[in-house]
């Protein structure tokens, strides 16, 4: 298989205007997922520079972060931990509320999902205002995790979400 280029991934992302509300241009990544070569290419590139043994767990954010996070965890041979929307996790949780590009939300993590000192890589599909990722980071810090990186497929630079993740190595494959 020929290596996947960022341009190919970018070309497959579908821009949906005014979803889920007027003024939002939704970045639909489902065409990327539906193409086996592109999907693998995204995972390969998200894990670029991540050496085996340098990460203990991958953390994925509800819901599209699960897709990339779970695939990346299997590829790297490490465990996967979900950061879920409030009310979905069955065991004892830590919770953190935040504002997002459209509306507000609360995310949660199981209190025993990550052990103190474990090295984690946080993955999500898209960085917009950074509220979601900052809330997830807050949960991880409360568990004593060592966040070695935060990686997104897409970054909406004009929303300056990166500023809310200051002090952490943030990577994105595609920015707008
Ligand atoms: P934020 O907390 O503002 O950084 O928002 C990031 C979260 O909202 C991610 O989990 C994305 O899946 C989703 N999101 C925000 N804006 C968009 C957008 N324009 N297109 C697709 N997903 C988005």
PDB file of C-alpha atoms and ligand atoms in Angstrom:
ATOM      1  CA  UNK A   1       0.000   0.000   0.000  1.00  0.00           C
ATOM      2  CA  UNK A   2       1.315   3.471  -0.880  1.00  0.00           C
ATOM      3  CA  UNK A   3       1.708   5.769   2.126  1.00  0.00           C
ATOM      4  CA  UNK A   4      -1.281   7.985   2.843  1.00  0.00           C
ATOM      5  CA  UNK A   5      -0.687  11.718   2.486  1.00  0.00           C
ATOM      6  CA  UNK A   6      -2.253  14.393   4.648  1.00  0.00           C
ATOM      7  CA  UNK A   7      -3.697  15.902   1.454  1.00  0.00           C
ATOM      8  CA  UNK A   8      -5.576  12.658   0.760  1.00  0.00           C
ATOM      9  CA  UNK A   9      -7.037  12.612   4.267  1.00  0.00           C
ATOM     10  CA  UNK A  10      -7.977  16.269   3.988  1.00  0.00           C
ATOM     11  CA  UNK A  11      -9.693  15.659   0.649  1.00  0.00           C
ATOM     12  CA  UNK A  12     -11.858  12.949   2.221  1.00  0.00           C
ATOM     13  CA  UNK A  13     -13.110  15.122   5.097  1.00  0.00           C
ATOM     14  CA  UNK A  14     -16.599  16.362   4.274  1.00  0.00           C
ATOM     15  CA  UNK A  15     -17.529  19.925   5.228  1.00  0.00           C
ATOM     16  CA  UNK A  16     -21.161  20.134   6.268  1.00  0.00           C
ATOM     17  CA  UNK A  17     -22.382  23.734   6.618  1.00  0.00           C
ATOM     18  CA  UNK A  18     -24.803  24.702   9.390  1.00  0.00           C
ATOM     19  CA  UNK A  19     -24.616  21.432  11.343  1.00  0.00           C
ATOM     20  CA  UNK A  20     -25.634  20.913  14.115  1.00  0.00           C
ATOM     21  CA  UNK A  21     -26.691  24.568  14.107  1.00  0.00           C
ATOM     22  CA  UNK A  22     -26.403  27.625  11.840  1.00  0.00           C
ATOM     23  CA  UNK A  23     -22.900  29.032  11.510  1.00  0.00           C
ATOM     24  CA  UNK A  24     -21.071  25.807  12.408  1.00  0.00           C
ATOM     25  CA  UNK A  25     -19.189  24.080   9.610  1.00  0.00           C
ATOM     26  CA  UNK A  26     -19.083  20.462  10.722  1.00  0.00           C
ATOM     27  CA  UNK A  27     -16.021  18.424   9.756  1.00  0.00           C
ATOM     28  CA  UNK A  28     -17.430  14.998   8.910  1.00  0.00           C
ATOM     29  CA  UNK A  29     -14.726  12.376   9.258  1.00  0.00           C
ATOM     30  CA  UNK A  30     -16.923   9.373   8.394  1.00  0.00           C
ATOM     31  CA  UNK A  31     -15.625   9.202   4.766  1.00  0.00           C
ATOM     32  CA  UNK A  32     -12.100   8.845   6.199  1.00  0.00           C
ATOM     33  CA  UNK A  33     -13.212   5.993   8.466  1.00  0.00           C
ATOM     34  CA  UNK A  34     -15.013   4.243   5.615  1.00  0.00           C
ATOM     35  CA  UNK A  35     -11.784   4.029   3.595  1.00  0.00           C
ATOM     36  CA  UNK A  36      -9.556   1.314   5.088  1.00  0.00           C
ATOM     37  CA  UNK A  37      -6.360   2.809   3.690  1.00  0.00           C
ATOM     38  CA  UNK A  38      -7.122   6.333   4.912  1.00  0.00           C
ATOM     39  CA  UNK A  39      -8.268   5.100   8.338  1.00  0.00           C
ATOM     40  CA  UNK A  40      -5.033   3.202   8.817  1.00  0.00           C
ATOM     41  CA  UNK A  41      -3.094   6.201   7.502  1.00  0.00           C
ATOM     42  CA  UNK A  42      -4.679   8.445  10.140  1.00  0.00           C
ATOM     43  CA  UNK A  43      -3.796   6.027  12.944  1.00  0.00           C
ATOM     44  CA  UNK A  44      -0.230   5.649  11.625  1.00  0.00           C
ATOM     45  CA  UNK A  45       0.183   9.414  11.511  1.00  0.00           C
ATOM     46  CA  UNK A  46      -1.403   9.992  14.912  1.00  0.00           C
ATOM     47  CA  UNK A  47       1.140   7.538  16.350  1.00  0.00           C
ATOM     48  CA  UNK A  48       4.054   8.941  14.360  1.00  0.00           C
ATOM     49  CA  UNK A  49       6.951   9.459  16.775  1.00  0.00           C
ATOM     50  CA  UNK A  50       5.269   7.491  19.571  1.00  0.00           C
ATOM     51  CA  UNK A  51       7.697   4.698  20.329  1.00  0.00           C
ATOM     52  CA  UNK A  52       6.492   1.348  21.722  1.00  0.00           C
ATOM     53  CA  UNK A  53       6.945   1.397  25.490  1.00  0.00           C
ATOM     54  CA  UNK A  54       6.676   5.206  25.764  1.00  0.00           C
ATOM     55  CA  UNK A  55       2.933   5.178  26.484  1.00  0.00           C
ATOM     56  CA  UNK A  56       0.947   3.097  28.984  1.00  0.00           C
ATOM     57  CA  UNK A  57      -2.578   3.981  27.848  1.00  0.00           C
ATOM     58  CA  UNK A  58      -4.446   5.811  25.138  1.00  0.00           C
ATOM     59  CA  UNK A  59      -7.330   8.015  26.227  1.00  0.00           C
ATOM     60  CA  UNK A  60     -10.151   8.732  23.746  1.00  0.00           C
ATOM     61  CA  UNK A  61     -12.833  11.381  24.127  1.00  0.00           C
ATOM     62  CA  UNK A  62     -16.536  10.601  23.559  1.00  0.00           C
ATOM     63  CA  UNK A  63     -17.470   9.819  20.840  1.00  0.00           C
ATOM     64  CA  UNK A  64     -15.236  10.125  17.794  1.00  0.00           C
ATOM     65  CA  UNK A  65     -12.133  10.009  19.961  1.00  0.00           C
ATOM     66  CA  UNK A  66     -13.135   6.414  20.778  1.00  0.00           C
ATOM     67  CA  UNK A  67     -12.790   5.402  17.145  1.00  0.00           C
ATOM     68  CA  UNK A  68      -9.271   6.749  16.722  1.00  0.00           C
ATOM     69  CA  UNK A  69      -8.239   6.026  20.299  1.00  0.00           C
ATOM     70  CA  UNK A  70      -9.292   2.378  20.264  1.00  0.00           C
ATOM     71  CA  UNK A  71      -7.634   1.707  16.907  1.00  0.00           C
ATOM     72  CA  UNK A  72      -4.448   3.456  18.057  1.00  0.00           C
ATOM     73  CA  UNK A  73      -4.403   1.502  21.339  1.00  0.00           C
ATOM     74  CA  UNK A  74      -4.639  -1.826  19.505  1.00  0.00           C
ATOM     75  CA  UNK A  75      -1.947  -0.765  17.054  1.00  0.00           C
ATOM     76  CA  UNK A  76       0.399   0.352  19.858  1.00  0.00           C
ATOM     77  CA  UNK A  77      -0.399  -2.646  22.064  1.00  0.00           C
ATOM     78  CA  UNK A  78      -1.626  -0.618  25.051  1.00  0.00           C
ATOM     79  CA  UNK A  79      -4.926  -0.265  26.889  1.00  0.00           C
ATOM     80  CA  UNK A  80      -7.696   2.166  25.997  1.00  0.00           C
ATOM     81  CA  UNK A  81      -9.580   4.425  28.420  1.00  0.00           C
ATOM     82  CA  UNK A  82     -12.749   6.326  27.486  1.00  0.00           C
ATOM     83  CA  UNK A  83     -13.532   9.828  28.690  1.00  0.00           C
ATOM     84  CA  UNK A  84     -17.322   9.715  28.432  1.00  0.00           C
ATOM     85  CA  UNK A  85     -20.197  12.132  28.589  1.00  0.00           C
ATOM     86  CA  UNK A  86     -21.672  12.382  32.081  1.00  0.00           C
ATOM     87  CA  UNK A  87     -24.020   9.605  33.151  1.00  0.00           C
ATOM     88  CA  UNK A  88     -22.652   6.870  30.880  1.00  0.00           C
ATOM     89  CA  UNK A  89     -19.919   5.293  32.996  1.00  0.00           C
ATOM     90  CA  UNK A  90     -21.229   2.721  35.486  1.00  0.00           C
ATOM     91  CA  UNK A  91     -18.521   2.890  38.165  1.00  0.00           C
ATOM     92  CA  UNK A  92     -17.304   5.716  40.433  1.00  0.00           C
ATOM     93  CA  UNK A  93     -16.232   8.727  38.347  1.00  0.00           C
ATOM     94  CA  UNK A  94     -14.547  12.099  38.399  1.00  0.00           C
ATOM     95  CA  UNK A  95     -16.482  14.727  36.426  1.00  0.00           C
ATOM     96  CA  UNK A  96     -15.546  17.998  34.772  1.00  0.00           C
ATOM     97  CA  UNK A  97     -17.852  20.525  33.072  1.00  0.00           C
ATOM     98  CA  UNK A  98     -16.858  22.770  30.169  1.00  0.00           C
ATOM     99  CA  UNK A  99     -18.219  24.947  27.347  1.00  0.00           C
ATOM    100  CA  UNK A 100     -17.849  23.797  23.761  1.00  0.00           C
ATOM    101  CA  UNK A 101     -18.290  25.389  20.338  1.00  0.00           C
ATOM    102  CA  UNK A 102     -21.997  24.599  20.495  1.00  0.00           C
ATOM    103  CA  UNK A 103     -23.554  24.215  23.976  1.00  0.00           C
ATOM    104  CA  UNK A 104     -21.986  22.881  27.154  1.00  0.00           C
ATOM    105  CA  UNK A 105     -21.113  19.466  28.460  1.00  0.00           C
ATOM    106  CA  UNK A 106     -19.740  17.399  31.332  1.00  0.00           C
ATOM    107  CA  UNK A 107     -17.226  14.608  30.844  1.00  0.00           C
ATOM    108  CA  UNK A 108     -16.344  11.794  33.214  1.00  0.00           C
ATOM    109  CA  UNK A 109     -13.685   9.159  33.764  1.00  0.00           C
ATOM    110  CA  UNK A 110     -13.626   6.121  36.024  1.00  0.00           C
ATOM    111  CA  UNK A 111     -11.641   6.883  39.180  1.00  0.00           C
ATOM    112  CA  UNK A 112      -9.489   3.778  38.652  1.00  0.00           C
ATOM    113  CA  UNK A 113      -9.033   4.102  34.863  1.00  0.00           C
ATOM    114  CA  UNK A 114      -5.468   5.395  35.078  1.00  0.00           C
ATOM    115  CA  UNK A 115      -2.944   4.846  37.886  1.00  0.00           C
ATOM    116  CA  UNK A 116      -0.825   7.707  39.223  1.00  0.00           C
ATOM    117  CA  UNK A 117       2.278   8.162  37.074  1.00  0.00           C
ATOM    118  CA  UNK A 118       0.955   6.273  34.069  1.00  0.00           C
ATOM    119  CA  UNK A 119       1.954   7.845  30.760  1.00  0.00           C
ATOM    120  CA  UNK A 120      -1.049   8.585  28.605  1.00  0.00           C
ATOM    121  CA  UNK A 121      -1.697   9.909  25.112  1.00  0.00           C
ATOM    122  CA  UNK A 122      -4.988  11.753  24.633  1.00  0.00           C
ATOM    123  CA  UNK A 123      -6.673  11.488  21.227  1.00  0.00           C
ATOM    124  CA  UNK A 124      -9.690  13.159  19.667  1.00  0.00           C
ATOM    125  CA  UNK A 125     -10.954  13.874  16.193  1.00  0.00           C
ATOM    126  CA  UNK A 126     -11.013  17.654  16.365  1.00  0.00           C
ATOM    127  CA  UNK A 127      -9.686  20.555  18.424  1.00  0.00           C
ATOM    128  CA  UNK A 128     -12.099  23.503  18.335  1.00  0.00           C
ATOM    129  CA  UNK A 129     -12.220  25.768  21.415  1.00  0.00           C
ATOM    130  CA  UNK A 130     -10.204  23.236  23.404  1.00  0.00           C
ATOM    131  CA  UNK A 131     -12.827  23.009  26.144  1.00  0.00           C
ATOM    132  CA  UNK A 132     -13.362  19.273  25.753  1.00  0.00           C
ATOM    133  CA  UNK A 133      -9.685  18.393  25.688  1.00  0.00           C
ATOM    134  CA  UNK A 134      -8.924  20.751  28.606  1.00  0.00           C
ATOM    135  CA  UNK A 135     -11.679  19.077  30.651  1.00  0.00           C
ATOM    136  CA  UNK A 136     -10.302  15.625  29.789  1.00  0.00           C
ATOM    137  CA  UNK A 137      -6.832  16.848  30.747  1.00  0.00           C
ATOM    138  CA  UNK A 138      -8.181  18.073  34.065  1.00  0.00           C
ATOM    139  CA  UNK A 139      -9.625  14.593  34.759  1.00  0.00           C
ATOM    140  CA  UNK A 140      -6.325  12.943  33.835  1.00  0.00           C
ATOM    141  CA  UNK A 141      -4.383  15.281  36.086  1.00  0.00           C
ATOM    142  CA  UNK A 142      -6.725  14.493  38.977  1.00  0.00           C
ATOM    143  CA  UNK A 143      -5.848  10.808  38.484  1.00  0.00           C
ATOM    144  CA  UNK A 144      -2.138  11.643  38.533  1.00  0.00           C
ATOM    145  CA  UNK A 145      -1.585  10.642  34.914  1.00  0.00           C
ATOM    146  CA  UNK A 146       1.418  11.918  33.010  1.00  0.00           C
ATOM    147  CA  UNK A 147       0.021  13.302  29.740  1.00  0.00           C
ATOM    148  CA  UNK A 148       2.768  12.793  27.184  1.00  0.00           C
ATOM    149  CA  UNK A 149       0.783  14.202  24.280  1.00  0.00           C
ATOM    150  CA  UNK A 150      -2.539  15.389  22.925  1.00  0.00           C
ATOM    151  CA  UNK A 151      -3.209  14.513  19.290  1.00  0.00           C
ATOM    152  CA  UNK A 152      -6.049  15.535  16.989  1.00  0.00           C
ATOM    153  CA  UNK A 153      -6.865  14.687  13.408  1.00  0.00           C
ATOM    154  CA  UNK A 154      -8.172  18.223  12.816  1.00  0.00           C
ATOM    155  CA  UNK A 155      -7.473  21.581  14.455  1.00  0.00           C
ATOM    156  CA  UNK A 156      -9.631  24.668  13.888  1.00  0.00           C
ATOM    157  CA  UNK A 157      -6.800  27.144  14.498  1.00  0.00           C
ATOM    158  CA  UNK A 158      -8.982  30.246  14.456  1.00  0.00           C
ATOM    159  CA  UNK A 159     -10.657  29.052  17.670  1.00  0.00           C
ATOM    160  CA  UNK A 160      -7.277  28.986  19.456  1.00  0.00           C
ATOM    161  CA  UNK A 161      -8.046  25.827  21.411  1.00  0.00           C
ATOM    162  CA  UNK A 162      -4.326  25.123  21.715  1.00  0.00           C
ATOM    163  CA  UNK A 163      -4.034  28.000  24.202  1.00  0.00           C
ATOM    164  CA  UNK A 164      -6.182  26.023  26.663  1.00  0.00           C
ATOM    165  CA  UNK A 165      -3.783  23.088  26.493  1.00  0.00           C
ATOM    166  CA  UNK A 166      -0.662  25.113  27.196  1.00  0.00           C
ATOM    167  CA  UNK A 167       2.203  23.176  28.681  1.00  0.00           C
ATOM    168  CA  UNK A 168       1.283  19.973  26.859  1.00  0.00           C
ATOM    169  CA  UNK A 169       2.658  18.742  23.518  1.00  0.00           C
ATOM    170  CA  UNK A 170      -0.295  19.252  21.133  1.00  0.00           C
ATOM    171  CA  UNK A 171      -0.240  17.837  17.595  1.00  0.00           C
ATOM    172  CA  UNK A 172      -2.792  17.960  14.810  1.00  0.00           C
ATOM    173  CA  UNK A 173      -2.546  16.368  11.385  1.00  0.00           C
ATOM    174  CA  UNK A 174      -4.704  18.903   9.537  1.00  0.00           C
ATOM    175  CA  UNK A 175      -5.445  22.498  10.456  1.00  0.00           C
ATOM    176  CA  UNK A 176      -7.928  25.004   9.098  1.00  0.00           C
TER     177      UNK A 176
HETATM  178  P1  LIG B   1     -14.037  21.912  21.644  1.00  0.00           P
HETATM  179  O1  LIG B   1     -14.300  21.478  23.040  1.00  0.00           O
HETATM  180  O2  LIG B   1     -14.649  23.252  21.323  1.00  0.00           O
HETATM  181  O3  LIG B   1     -12.559  21.869  21.304  1.00  0.00           O
HETATM  182  O4  LIG B   1     -14.815  20.911  20.696  1.00  0.00           O
HETATM  183  C1  LIG B   1     -14.247  19.723  20.356  1.00  0.00           C
HETATM  184  C2  LIG B   1     -15.249  18.618  20.287  1.00  0.00           C
HETATM  185  O5  LIG B   1     -16.449  18.992  19.605  1.00  0.00           O
HETATM  186  C3  LIG B   1     -14.657  17.478  19.516  1.00  0.00           C
HETATM  187  O6  LIG B   1     -14.890  16.294  20.256  1.00  0.00           O
HETATM  188  C4  LIG B   1     -15.354  17.487  18.184  1.00  0.00           C
HETATM  189  O7  LIG B   1     -15.769  16.184  17.893  1.00  0.00           O
HETATM  190  C5  LIG B   1     -16.548  18.403  18.331  1.00  0.00           C
HETATM  191  N1  LIG B   1     -16.580  19.513  17.359  1.00  0.00           N
HETATM  192  C6  LIG B   1     -16.500  20.828  17.647  1.00  0.00           C
HETATM  193  N2  LIG B   1     -16.577  21.585  16.551  1.00  0.00           N
HETATM  194  C7  LIG B   1     -16.686  20.740  15.515  1.00  0.00           C
HETATM  195  C8  LIG B   1     -16.774  20.897  14.096  1.00  0.00           C
HETATM  196  N3  LIG B   1     -16.757  22.104  13.526  1.00  0.00           N
HETATM  197  N4  LIG B   1     -16.867  19.787  13.323  1.00  0.00           N
HETATM  198  C9  LIG B   1     -16.870  18.560  13.907  1.00  0.00           C
HETATM  199  N5  LIG B   1     -16.790  18.336  15.219  1.00  0.00           N
HETATM  200  C10 LIG B   1     -16.695  19.402  16.032  1.00  0.00           C
END
